[in-house]
Short mmCIF file of C-alpha atoms in Angstrom, two decimals:
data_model
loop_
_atom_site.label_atom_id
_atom_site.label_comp_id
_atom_site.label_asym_id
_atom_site.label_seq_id
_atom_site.Cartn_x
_atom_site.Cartn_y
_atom_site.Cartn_z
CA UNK A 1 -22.11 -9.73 7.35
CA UNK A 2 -19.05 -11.20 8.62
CA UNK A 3 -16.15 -11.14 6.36
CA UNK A 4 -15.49 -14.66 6.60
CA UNK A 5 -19.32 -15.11 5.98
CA UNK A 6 -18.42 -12.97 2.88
CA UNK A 7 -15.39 -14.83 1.36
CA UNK A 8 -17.28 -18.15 1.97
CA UNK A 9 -19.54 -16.84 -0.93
CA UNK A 10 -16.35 -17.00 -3.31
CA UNK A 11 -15.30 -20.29 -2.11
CA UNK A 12 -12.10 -19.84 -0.15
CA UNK A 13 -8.79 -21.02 -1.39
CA UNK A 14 -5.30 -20.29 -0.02
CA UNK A 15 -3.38 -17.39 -1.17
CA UNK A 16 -1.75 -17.71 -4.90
CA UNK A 17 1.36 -19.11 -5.26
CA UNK A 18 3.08 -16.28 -6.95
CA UNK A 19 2.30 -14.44 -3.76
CA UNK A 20 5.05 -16.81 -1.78
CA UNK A 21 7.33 -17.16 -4.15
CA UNK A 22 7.47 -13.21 -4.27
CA UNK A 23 8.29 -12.86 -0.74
CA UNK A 24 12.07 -14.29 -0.90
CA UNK A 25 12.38 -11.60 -3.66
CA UNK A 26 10.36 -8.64 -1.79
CA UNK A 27 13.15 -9.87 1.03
CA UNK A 28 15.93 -9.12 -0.62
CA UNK A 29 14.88 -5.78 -2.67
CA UNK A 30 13.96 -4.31 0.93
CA UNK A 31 17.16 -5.11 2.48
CA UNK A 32 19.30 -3.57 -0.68
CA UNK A 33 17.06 -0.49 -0.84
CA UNK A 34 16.34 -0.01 2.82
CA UNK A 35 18.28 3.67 2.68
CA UNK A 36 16.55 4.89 0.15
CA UNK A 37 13.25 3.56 0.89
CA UNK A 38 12.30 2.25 -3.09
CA UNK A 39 12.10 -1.32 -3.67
CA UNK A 40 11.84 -1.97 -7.46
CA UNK A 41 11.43 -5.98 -8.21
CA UNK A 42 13.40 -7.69 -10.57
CA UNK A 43 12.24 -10.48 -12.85
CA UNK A 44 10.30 -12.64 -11.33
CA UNK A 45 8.20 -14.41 -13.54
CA UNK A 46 8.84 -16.65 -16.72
CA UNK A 47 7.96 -13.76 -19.09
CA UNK A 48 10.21 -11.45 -17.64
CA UNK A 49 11.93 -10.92 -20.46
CA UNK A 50 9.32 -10.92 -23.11
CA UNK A 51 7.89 -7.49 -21.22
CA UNK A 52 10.19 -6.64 -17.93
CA UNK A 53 8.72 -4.36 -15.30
CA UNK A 54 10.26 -1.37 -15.23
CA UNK A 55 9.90 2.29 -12.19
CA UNK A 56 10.21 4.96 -14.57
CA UNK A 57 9.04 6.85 -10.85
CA UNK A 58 10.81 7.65 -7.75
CA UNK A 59 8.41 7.50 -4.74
CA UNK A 60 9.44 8.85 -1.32
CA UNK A 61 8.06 8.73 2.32
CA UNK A 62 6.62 12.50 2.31
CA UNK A 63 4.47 12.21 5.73
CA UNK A 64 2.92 10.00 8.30
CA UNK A 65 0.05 9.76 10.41
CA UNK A 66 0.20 7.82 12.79
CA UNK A 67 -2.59 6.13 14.73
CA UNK A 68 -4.83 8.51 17.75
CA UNK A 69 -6.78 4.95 19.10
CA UNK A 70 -6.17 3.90 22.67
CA UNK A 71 -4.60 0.76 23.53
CA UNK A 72 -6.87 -2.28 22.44
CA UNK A 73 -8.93 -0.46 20.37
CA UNK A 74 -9.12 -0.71 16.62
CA UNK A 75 -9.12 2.53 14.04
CA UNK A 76 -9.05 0.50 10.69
CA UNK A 77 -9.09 2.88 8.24
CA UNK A 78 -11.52 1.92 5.51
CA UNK A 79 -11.56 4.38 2.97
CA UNK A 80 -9.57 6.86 1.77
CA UNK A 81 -10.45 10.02 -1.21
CA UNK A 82 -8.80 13.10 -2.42
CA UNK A 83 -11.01 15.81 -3.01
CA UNK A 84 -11.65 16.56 -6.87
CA UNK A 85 -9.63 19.62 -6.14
CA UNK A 86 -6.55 17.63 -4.87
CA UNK A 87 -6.62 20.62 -1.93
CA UNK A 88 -8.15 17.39 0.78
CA UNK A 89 -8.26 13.92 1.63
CA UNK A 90 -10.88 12.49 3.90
CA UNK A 91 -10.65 9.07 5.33
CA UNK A 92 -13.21 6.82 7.21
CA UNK A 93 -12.95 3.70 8.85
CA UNK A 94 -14.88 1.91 11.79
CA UNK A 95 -13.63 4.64 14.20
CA UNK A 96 -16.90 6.31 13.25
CA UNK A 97 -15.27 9.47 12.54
CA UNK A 98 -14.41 11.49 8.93
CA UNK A 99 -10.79 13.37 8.94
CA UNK A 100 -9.73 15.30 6.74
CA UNK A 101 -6.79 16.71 6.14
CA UNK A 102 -5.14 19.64 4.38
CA UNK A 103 -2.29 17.86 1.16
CA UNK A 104 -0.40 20.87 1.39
CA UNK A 105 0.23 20.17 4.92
CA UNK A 106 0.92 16.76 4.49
CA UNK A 107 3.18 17.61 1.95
CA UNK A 108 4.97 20.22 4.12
CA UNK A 109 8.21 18.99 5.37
CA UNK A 110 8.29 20.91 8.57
CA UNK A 111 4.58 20.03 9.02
CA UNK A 112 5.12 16.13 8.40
CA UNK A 113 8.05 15.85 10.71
CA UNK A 114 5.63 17.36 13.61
CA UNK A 115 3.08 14.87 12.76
CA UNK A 116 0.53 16.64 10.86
CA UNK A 117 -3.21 16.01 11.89
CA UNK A 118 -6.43 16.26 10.80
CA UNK A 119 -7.68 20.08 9.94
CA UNK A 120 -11.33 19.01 10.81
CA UNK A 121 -12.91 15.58 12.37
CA UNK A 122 -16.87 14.73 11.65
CA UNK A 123 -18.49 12.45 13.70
CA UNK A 124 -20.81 9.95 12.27
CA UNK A 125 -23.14 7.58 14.03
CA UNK A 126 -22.03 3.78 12.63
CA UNK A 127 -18.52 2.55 11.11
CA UNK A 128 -17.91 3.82 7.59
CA UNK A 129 -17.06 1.63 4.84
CA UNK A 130 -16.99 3.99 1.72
CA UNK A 131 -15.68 7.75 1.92
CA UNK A 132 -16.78 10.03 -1.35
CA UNK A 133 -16.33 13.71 -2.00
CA UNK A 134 -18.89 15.18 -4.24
CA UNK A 135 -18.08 16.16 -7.42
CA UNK A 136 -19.41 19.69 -8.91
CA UNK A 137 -20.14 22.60 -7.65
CA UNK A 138 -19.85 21.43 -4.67
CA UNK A 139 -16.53 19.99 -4.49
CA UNK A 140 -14.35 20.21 -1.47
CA UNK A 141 -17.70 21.19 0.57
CA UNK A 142 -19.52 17.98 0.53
CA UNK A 143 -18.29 14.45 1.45
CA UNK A 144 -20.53 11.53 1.04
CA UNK A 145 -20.14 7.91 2.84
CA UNK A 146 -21.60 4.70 3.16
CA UNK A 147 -21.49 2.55 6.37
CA UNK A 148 -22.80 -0.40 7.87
CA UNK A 149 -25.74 0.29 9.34
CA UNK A 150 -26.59 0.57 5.47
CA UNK A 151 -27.28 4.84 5.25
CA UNK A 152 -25.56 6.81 2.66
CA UNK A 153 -25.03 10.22 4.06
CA UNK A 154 -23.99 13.33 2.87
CA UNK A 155 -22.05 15.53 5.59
CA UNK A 156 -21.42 19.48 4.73
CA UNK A 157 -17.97 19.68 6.05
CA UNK A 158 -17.89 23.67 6.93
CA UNK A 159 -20.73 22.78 9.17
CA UNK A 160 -19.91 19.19 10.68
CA UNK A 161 -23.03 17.95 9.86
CA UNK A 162 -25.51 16.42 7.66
CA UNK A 163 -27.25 17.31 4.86
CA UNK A 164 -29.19 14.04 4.14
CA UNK A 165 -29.12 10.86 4.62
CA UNK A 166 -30.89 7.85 2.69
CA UNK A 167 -31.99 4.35 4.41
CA UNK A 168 -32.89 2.43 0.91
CA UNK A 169 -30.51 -0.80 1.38
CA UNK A 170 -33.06 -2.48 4.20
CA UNK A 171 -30.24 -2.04 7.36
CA UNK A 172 -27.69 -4.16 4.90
CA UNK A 173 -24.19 -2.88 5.06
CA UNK A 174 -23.53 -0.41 2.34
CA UNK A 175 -20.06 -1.41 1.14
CA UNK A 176 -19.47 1.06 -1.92
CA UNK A 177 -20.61 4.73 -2.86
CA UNK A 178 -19.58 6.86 -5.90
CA UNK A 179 -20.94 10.20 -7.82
CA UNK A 180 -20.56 10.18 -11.62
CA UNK A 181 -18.97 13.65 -12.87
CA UNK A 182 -20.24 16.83 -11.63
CA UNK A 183 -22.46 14.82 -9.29
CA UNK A 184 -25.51 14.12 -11.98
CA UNK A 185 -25.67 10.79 -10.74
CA UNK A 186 -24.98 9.00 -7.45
CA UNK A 187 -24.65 4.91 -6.94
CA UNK A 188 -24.08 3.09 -3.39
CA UNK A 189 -23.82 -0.95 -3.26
CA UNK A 190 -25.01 -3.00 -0.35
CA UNK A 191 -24.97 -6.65 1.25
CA UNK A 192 -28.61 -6.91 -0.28
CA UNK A 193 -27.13 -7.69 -3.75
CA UNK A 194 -28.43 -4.45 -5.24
CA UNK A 195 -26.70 -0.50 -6.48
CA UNK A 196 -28.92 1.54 -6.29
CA UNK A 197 -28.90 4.82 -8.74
CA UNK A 198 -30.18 8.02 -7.87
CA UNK A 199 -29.82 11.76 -7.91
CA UNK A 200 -27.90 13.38 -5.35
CA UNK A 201 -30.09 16.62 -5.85
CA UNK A 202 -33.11 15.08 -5.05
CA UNK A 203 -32.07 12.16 -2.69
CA UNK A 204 -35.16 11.55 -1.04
CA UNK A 205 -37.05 10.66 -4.99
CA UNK A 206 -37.13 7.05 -6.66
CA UNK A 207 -33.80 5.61 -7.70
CA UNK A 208 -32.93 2.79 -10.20
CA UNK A 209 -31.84 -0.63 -9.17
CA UNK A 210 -28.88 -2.91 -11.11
CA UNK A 211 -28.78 -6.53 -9.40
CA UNK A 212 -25.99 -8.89 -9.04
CA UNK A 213 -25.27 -12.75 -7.76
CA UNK A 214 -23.62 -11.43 -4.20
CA UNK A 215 -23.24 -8.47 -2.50
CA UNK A 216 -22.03 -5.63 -4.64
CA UNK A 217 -18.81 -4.69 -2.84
CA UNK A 218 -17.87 -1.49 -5.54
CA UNK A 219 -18.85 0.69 -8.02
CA UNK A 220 -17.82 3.26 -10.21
CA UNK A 221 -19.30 5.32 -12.87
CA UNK A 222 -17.34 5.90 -16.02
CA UNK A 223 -15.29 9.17 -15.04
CA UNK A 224 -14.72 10.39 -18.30
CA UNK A 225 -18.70 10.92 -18.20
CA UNK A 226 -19.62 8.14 -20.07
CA UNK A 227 -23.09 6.21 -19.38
CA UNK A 228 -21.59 3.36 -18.18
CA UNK A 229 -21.39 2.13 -14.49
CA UNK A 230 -18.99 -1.16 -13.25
CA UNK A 231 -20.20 -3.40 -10.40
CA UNK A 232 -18.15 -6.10 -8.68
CA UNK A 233 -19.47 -8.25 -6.22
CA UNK A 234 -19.19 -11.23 -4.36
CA UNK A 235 -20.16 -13.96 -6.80
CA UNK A 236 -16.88 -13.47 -8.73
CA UNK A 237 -18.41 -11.34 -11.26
CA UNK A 238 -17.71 -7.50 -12.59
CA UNK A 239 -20.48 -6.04 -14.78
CA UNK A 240 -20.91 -2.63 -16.82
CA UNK A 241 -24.09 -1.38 -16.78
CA UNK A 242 -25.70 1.21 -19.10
CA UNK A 243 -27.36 3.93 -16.49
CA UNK A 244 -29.99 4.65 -19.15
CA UNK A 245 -31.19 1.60 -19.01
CA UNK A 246 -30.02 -0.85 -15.59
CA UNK A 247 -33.51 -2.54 -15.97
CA UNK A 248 -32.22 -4.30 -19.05
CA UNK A 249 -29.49 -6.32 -17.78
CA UNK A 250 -25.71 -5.78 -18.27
CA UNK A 251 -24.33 -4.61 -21.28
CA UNK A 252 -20.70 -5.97 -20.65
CA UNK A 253 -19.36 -8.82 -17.76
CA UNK A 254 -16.02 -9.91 -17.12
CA UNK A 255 -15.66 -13.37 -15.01
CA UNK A 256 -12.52 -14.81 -14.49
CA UNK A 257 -11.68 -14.10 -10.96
CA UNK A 258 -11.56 -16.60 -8.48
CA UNK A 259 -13.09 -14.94 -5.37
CA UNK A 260 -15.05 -11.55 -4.78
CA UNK A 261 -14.40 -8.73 -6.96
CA UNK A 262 -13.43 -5.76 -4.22
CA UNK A 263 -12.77 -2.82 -6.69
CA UNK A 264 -13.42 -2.02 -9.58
CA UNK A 265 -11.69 1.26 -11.45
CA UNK A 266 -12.30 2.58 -15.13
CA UNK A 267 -8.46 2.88 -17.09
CA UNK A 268 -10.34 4.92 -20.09
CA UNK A 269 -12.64 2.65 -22.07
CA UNK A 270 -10.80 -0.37 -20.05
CA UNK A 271 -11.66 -1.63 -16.76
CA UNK A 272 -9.42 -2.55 -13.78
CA UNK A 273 -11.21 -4.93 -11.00
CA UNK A 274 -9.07 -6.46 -7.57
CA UNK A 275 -10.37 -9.36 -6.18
CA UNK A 276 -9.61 -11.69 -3.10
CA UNK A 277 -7.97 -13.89 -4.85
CA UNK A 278 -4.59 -11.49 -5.00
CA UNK A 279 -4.70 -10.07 -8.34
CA UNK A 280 -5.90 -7.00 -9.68
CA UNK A 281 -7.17 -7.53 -13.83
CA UNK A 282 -7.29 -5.33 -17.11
CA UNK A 283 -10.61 -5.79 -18.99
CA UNK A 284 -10.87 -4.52 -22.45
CA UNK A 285 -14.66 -4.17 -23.53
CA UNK A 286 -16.15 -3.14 -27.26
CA UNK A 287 -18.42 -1.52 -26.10
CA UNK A 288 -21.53 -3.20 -27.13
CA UNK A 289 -23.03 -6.62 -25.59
CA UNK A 290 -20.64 -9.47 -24.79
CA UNK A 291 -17.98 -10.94 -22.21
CA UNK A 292 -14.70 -8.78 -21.90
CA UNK A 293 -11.35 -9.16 -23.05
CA UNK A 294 -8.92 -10.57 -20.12
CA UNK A 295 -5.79 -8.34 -21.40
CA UNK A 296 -3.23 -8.79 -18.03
CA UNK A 297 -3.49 -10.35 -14.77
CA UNK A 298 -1.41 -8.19 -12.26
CA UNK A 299 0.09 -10.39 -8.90
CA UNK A 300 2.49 -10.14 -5.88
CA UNK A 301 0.50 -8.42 -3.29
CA UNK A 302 -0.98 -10.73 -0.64
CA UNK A 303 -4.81 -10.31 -0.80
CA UNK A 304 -7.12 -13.41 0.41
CA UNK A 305 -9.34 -12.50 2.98
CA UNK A 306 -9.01 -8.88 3.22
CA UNK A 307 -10.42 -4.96 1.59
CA UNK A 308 -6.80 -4.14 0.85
CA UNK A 309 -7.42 -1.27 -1.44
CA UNK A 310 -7.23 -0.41 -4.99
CA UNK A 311 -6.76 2.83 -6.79
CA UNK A 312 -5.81 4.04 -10.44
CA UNK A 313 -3.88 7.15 -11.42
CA UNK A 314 -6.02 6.68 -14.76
CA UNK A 315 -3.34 9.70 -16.51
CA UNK A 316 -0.08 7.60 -15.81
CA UNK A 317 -1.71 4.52 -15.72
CA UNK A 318 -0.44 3.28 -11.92
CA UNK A 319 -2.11 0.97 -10.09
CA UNK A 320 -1.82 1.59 -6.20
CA UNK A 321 -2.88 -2.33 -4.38
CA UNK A 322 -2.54 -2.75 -0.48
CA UNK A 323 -1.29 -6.22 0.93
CA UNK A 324 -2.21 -8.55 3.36
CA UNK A 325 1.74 -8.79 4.05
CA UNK A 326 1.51 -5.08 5.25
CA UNK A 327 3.07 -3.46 2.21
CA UNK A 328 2.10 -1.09 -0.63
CA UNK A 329 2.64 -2.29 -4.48
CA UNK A 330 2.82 -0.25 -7.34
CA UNK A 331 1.71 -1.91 -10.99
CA UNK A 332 2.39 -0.36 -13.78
CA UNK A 333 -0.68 -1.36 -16.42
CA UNK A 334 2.05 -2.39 -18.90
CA UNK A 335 3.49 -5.17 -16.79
CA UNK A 336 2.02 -8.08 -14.36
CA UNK A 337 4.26 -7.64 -11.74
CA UNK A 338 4.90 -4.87 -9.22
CA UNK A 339 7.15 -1.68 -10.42
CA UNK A 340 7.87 -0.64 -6.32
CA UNK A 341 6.81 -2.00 -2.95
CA UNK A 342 7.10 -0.12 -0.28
CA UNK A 343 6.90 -1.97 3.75
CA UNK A 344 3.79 -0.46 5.88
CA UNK A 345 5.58 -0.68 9.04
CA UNK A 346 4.57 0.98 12.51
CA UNK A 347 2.55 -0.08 15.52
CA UNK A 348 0.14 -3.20 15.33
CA UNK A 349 -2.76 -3.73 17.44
CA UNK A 350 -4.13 -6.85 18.59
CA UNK A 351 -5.48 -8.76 15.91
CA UNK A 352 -8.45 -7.93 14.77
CA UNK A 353 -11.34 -10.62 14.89
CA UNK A 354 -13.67 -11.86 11.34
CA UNK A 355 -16.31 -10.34 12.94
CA UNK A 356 -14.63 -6.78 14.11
CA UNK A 357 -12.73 -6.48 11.14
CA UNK A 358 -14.76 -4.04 8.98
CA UNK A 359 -12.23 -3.64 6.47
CA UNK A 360 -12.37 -7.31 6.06
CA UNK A 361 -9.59 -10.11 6.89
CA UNK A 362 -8.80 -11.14 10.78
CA UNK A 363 -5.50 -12.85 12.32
CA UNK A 364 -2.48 -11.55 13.66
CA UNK A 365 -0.91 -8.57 11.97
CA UNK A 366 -1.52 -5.19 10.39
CA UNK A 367 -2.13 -4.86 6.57
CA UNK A 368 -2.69 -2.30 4.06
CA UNK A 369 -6.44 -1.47 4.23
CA UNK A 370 -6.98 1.89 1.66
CA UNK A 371 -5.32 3.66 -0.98
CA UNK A 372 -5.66 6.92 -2.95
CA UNK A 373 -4.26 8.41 -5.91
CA UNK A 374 -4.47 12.18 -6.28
CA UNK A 375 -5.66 12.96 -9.66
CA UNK A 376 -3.51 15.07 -11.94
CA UNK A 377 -4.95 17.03 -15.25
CA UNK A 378 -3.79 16.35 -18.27
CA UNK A 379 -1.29 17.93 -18.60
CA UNK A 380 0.46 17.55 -14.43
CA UNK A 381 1.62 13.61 -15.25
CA UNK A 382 5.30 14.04 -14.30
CA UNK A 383 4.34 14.32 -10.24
CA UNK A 384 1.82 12.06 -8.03
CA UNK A 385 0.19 11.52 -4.89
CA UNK A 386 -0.42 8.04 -3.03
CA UNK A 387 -1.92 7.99 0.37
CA UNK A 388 -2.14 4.75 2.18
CA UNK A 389 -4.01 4.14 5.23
CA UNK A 390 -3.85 0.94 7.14
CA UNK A 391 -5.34 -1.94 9.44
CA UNK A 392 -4.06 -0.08 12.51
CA UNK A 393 -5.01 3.13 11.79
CA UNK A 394 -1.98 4.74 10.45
CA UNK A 395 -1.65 6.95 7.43
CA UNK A 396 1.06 7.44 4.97
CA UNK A 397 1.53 9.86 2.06
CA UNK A 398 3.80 9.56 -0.93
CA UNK A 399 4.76 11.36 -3.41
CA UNK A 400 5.95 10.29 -6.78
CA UNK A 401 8.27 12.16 -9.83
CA UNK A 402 8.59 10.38 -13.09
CA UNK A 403 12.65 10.15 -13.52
CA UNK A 404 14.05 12.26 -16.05
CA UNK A 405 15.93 9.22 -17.77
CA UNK A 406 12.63 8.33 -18.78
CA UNK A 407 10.85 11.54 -19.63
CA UNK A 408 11.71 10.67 -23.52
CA UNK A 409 10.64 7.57 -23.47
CA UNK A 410 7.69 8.08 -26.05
CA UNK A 411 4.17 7.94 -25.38
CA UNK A 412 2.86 4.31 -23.42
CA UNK A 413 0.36 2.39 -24.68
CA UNK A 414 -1.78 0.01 -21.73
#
């Protein structure tokens, strides 16, 4: 489906006004914090000083990819995941190729200055528009994807090739793919308004279906190991479903967005969805029957036609957003504006049409396309990971240390 075919579904407005009125600020933070490559916004908003944002982090450039595609030809990256390990990332895109890449030798100095590349490159057969590793026993062996020609596949990475594939989404475009913990479960969601649940163990058996009003355009299982799965899709709407029981309906919805729901990322019993209407939203649910809580509405990034990316470093409760403007924001799930923002820069291609766009949006211009936190453990909160991979192909890792002026500042409450 063409993206502008998709957005149409959501009924198309122009971009939010807090977006533009951001931009004279954004300005003006880049230019005084150029050298040191952190821009952390000021107040911006009329309840600033009720709850002011505040980067208790310090993020810096640690390594760039840049793009491999000839001239006039697109390598939108799509997707981007560390591996449960935190040893890989893998990223997919409508090149029709996996990379992956080694962190430690992103994160090498000496490495990163050279220009690091990918340690192995699969192959695939259509454009990807989700990129998984599996969970388990299997993790860091086995990465999973979804792409338009509407097959899930699971590649064995040691071999560079695949495992198994399923075709259960009728040739529609399988936007979203996701394993619950230890790979129990697996859940892809596709333009024919359907996830569909199975085992990844026994891919070729039956597999349970949870329907929404639009194409379901993400999904995650609870990844504390809950029963619960969240769908967002193009009618506006994110749902939790129970797995035990998708035949009966949702068990939880949260509407309030004004255009499709893009992502959609668990923040412990809370939810986190992004939508094209540029802003991301915290959702508290009871856990039992009924319409969600609205708690916070996060804005600044630039997000109306496009799959700019969402991710959640659920531990220190960051929220990583690509932007239509070509930056990446940080949120902090305390505050509704940005904490850092952080300019995308590097070469642009020509731009890329509605219908050749696979990571959505079209027009002149590069823009933030996929992000990725690296997960910490419990107790490894003090240092992050944020990869960002972008509209023309270019990658960019970052790495973030929680300042010490802040390490007393108590525990945080989202």
């Amino acid at each position: 489906m063409p993206c502008a075919e998709l957005w149409s579904m959501s009924n198309p407005s122009s971009p939010s006004s807090s977006s533009a009125q951001y931009q004279e600020t954004l300005h003006q933070q880049e230019v005084a914090n150029e050298d040191a490559g952190i821009v952390v916004p000021g107040a911006a908003s009329d309840d600033a000083e009720l709850s002011p944002p505040r980067c208790e982090w310090e993020f810096r450039l640690a390594a760039t990819v840049p793009s491999t595609s000839l001239p006039g030809a697109s390598d939108a990256i799509g997707s981007v995941d560390f591996d449960p390990t935190g040893r890989l990332l893998a990223t997919g895109g409508i090149a029709r190729r996996i990379r992956m890449y080694s962190v430690a030798s992103l994160l090498d100095s000496s490495a990163a200055a050279s220009g690091a590349g990918p340690a192995a490159c699969i192959c695939v057969p259509a454009k990807l528009s989700s990129v998984r590793w599996r969970p388990g026993a299997l993790a860091g062996t086995v990465v999973g994807c979804g792409d338009y020609d509407g097959v899930v596949t699971e590649y064995d990475v040691e071999r560079g090739m695949a495992s198994w594939e399923r075709d259960e989404h009728a040739g529609r475009r399988v936007w979203a793919l996701d394993y619950a913990p230890g790979a129990t479960m697996a859940v892809s969601g596709s333009d024919d308004r359907t996830a569909h649940v199975w085992d990844p163990r026994a891919p070729s058996a039956g597999w349970a279906t949870a329907r929404a009003g639009g194409a379901v355009l993400c999904v995650e299982f609870d990844p504390s190991g809950g029963p619960h799965l969240a769908v967002g899709s193009a009618d506006r709407r994110a749902v939790v479903y129970d797995v035990r029981a998708l035949g009966r309906g949702a068990v939880a919805w949260m509407d309030g967005h004004g255009r499709a729901v893009t992502y959609v990322r668990w923040a412990g019993r809370r939810v986190v969805t992004s939508a094209a209407d540029g802003t991301h939203r915290l959702w508290e649910w009871g856990g039992h029957d009924g319409e969600a809580r609205e708690v916070r509405s996060y804005s600044g990034h630039a997000s109306a036609r496009s799959f700019v990316g969402m991710g959640l470093w659920r531990g220190a409760g960051l929220v990583a957003s690509g932007s239509e403007s070509n930056h990446v924001f940080v949120y902090d799930l305390r505050w509704d504006k940005p904490i850092w923002v952080q300019p995308f820069w590097g070469a642009q291609l020509p731009a890329i049409s509605t219908v050749d766009a696979d990571v959505g949006g079209g027009g002149g211009g590069g823009f933030v396309s996929a992000v990725a936190w690296r997960q910490g453990g419990d107790g490894d909160l003090d240092d992050g990971a944020l990869v960002a991979g972008g509209s023309d192909g270019a990658l960019k890792m970052f790495t973030c240390q929680r300042r010490k002026a802040e390490e007393a500042a108590g525990d945080v409450d989202y």
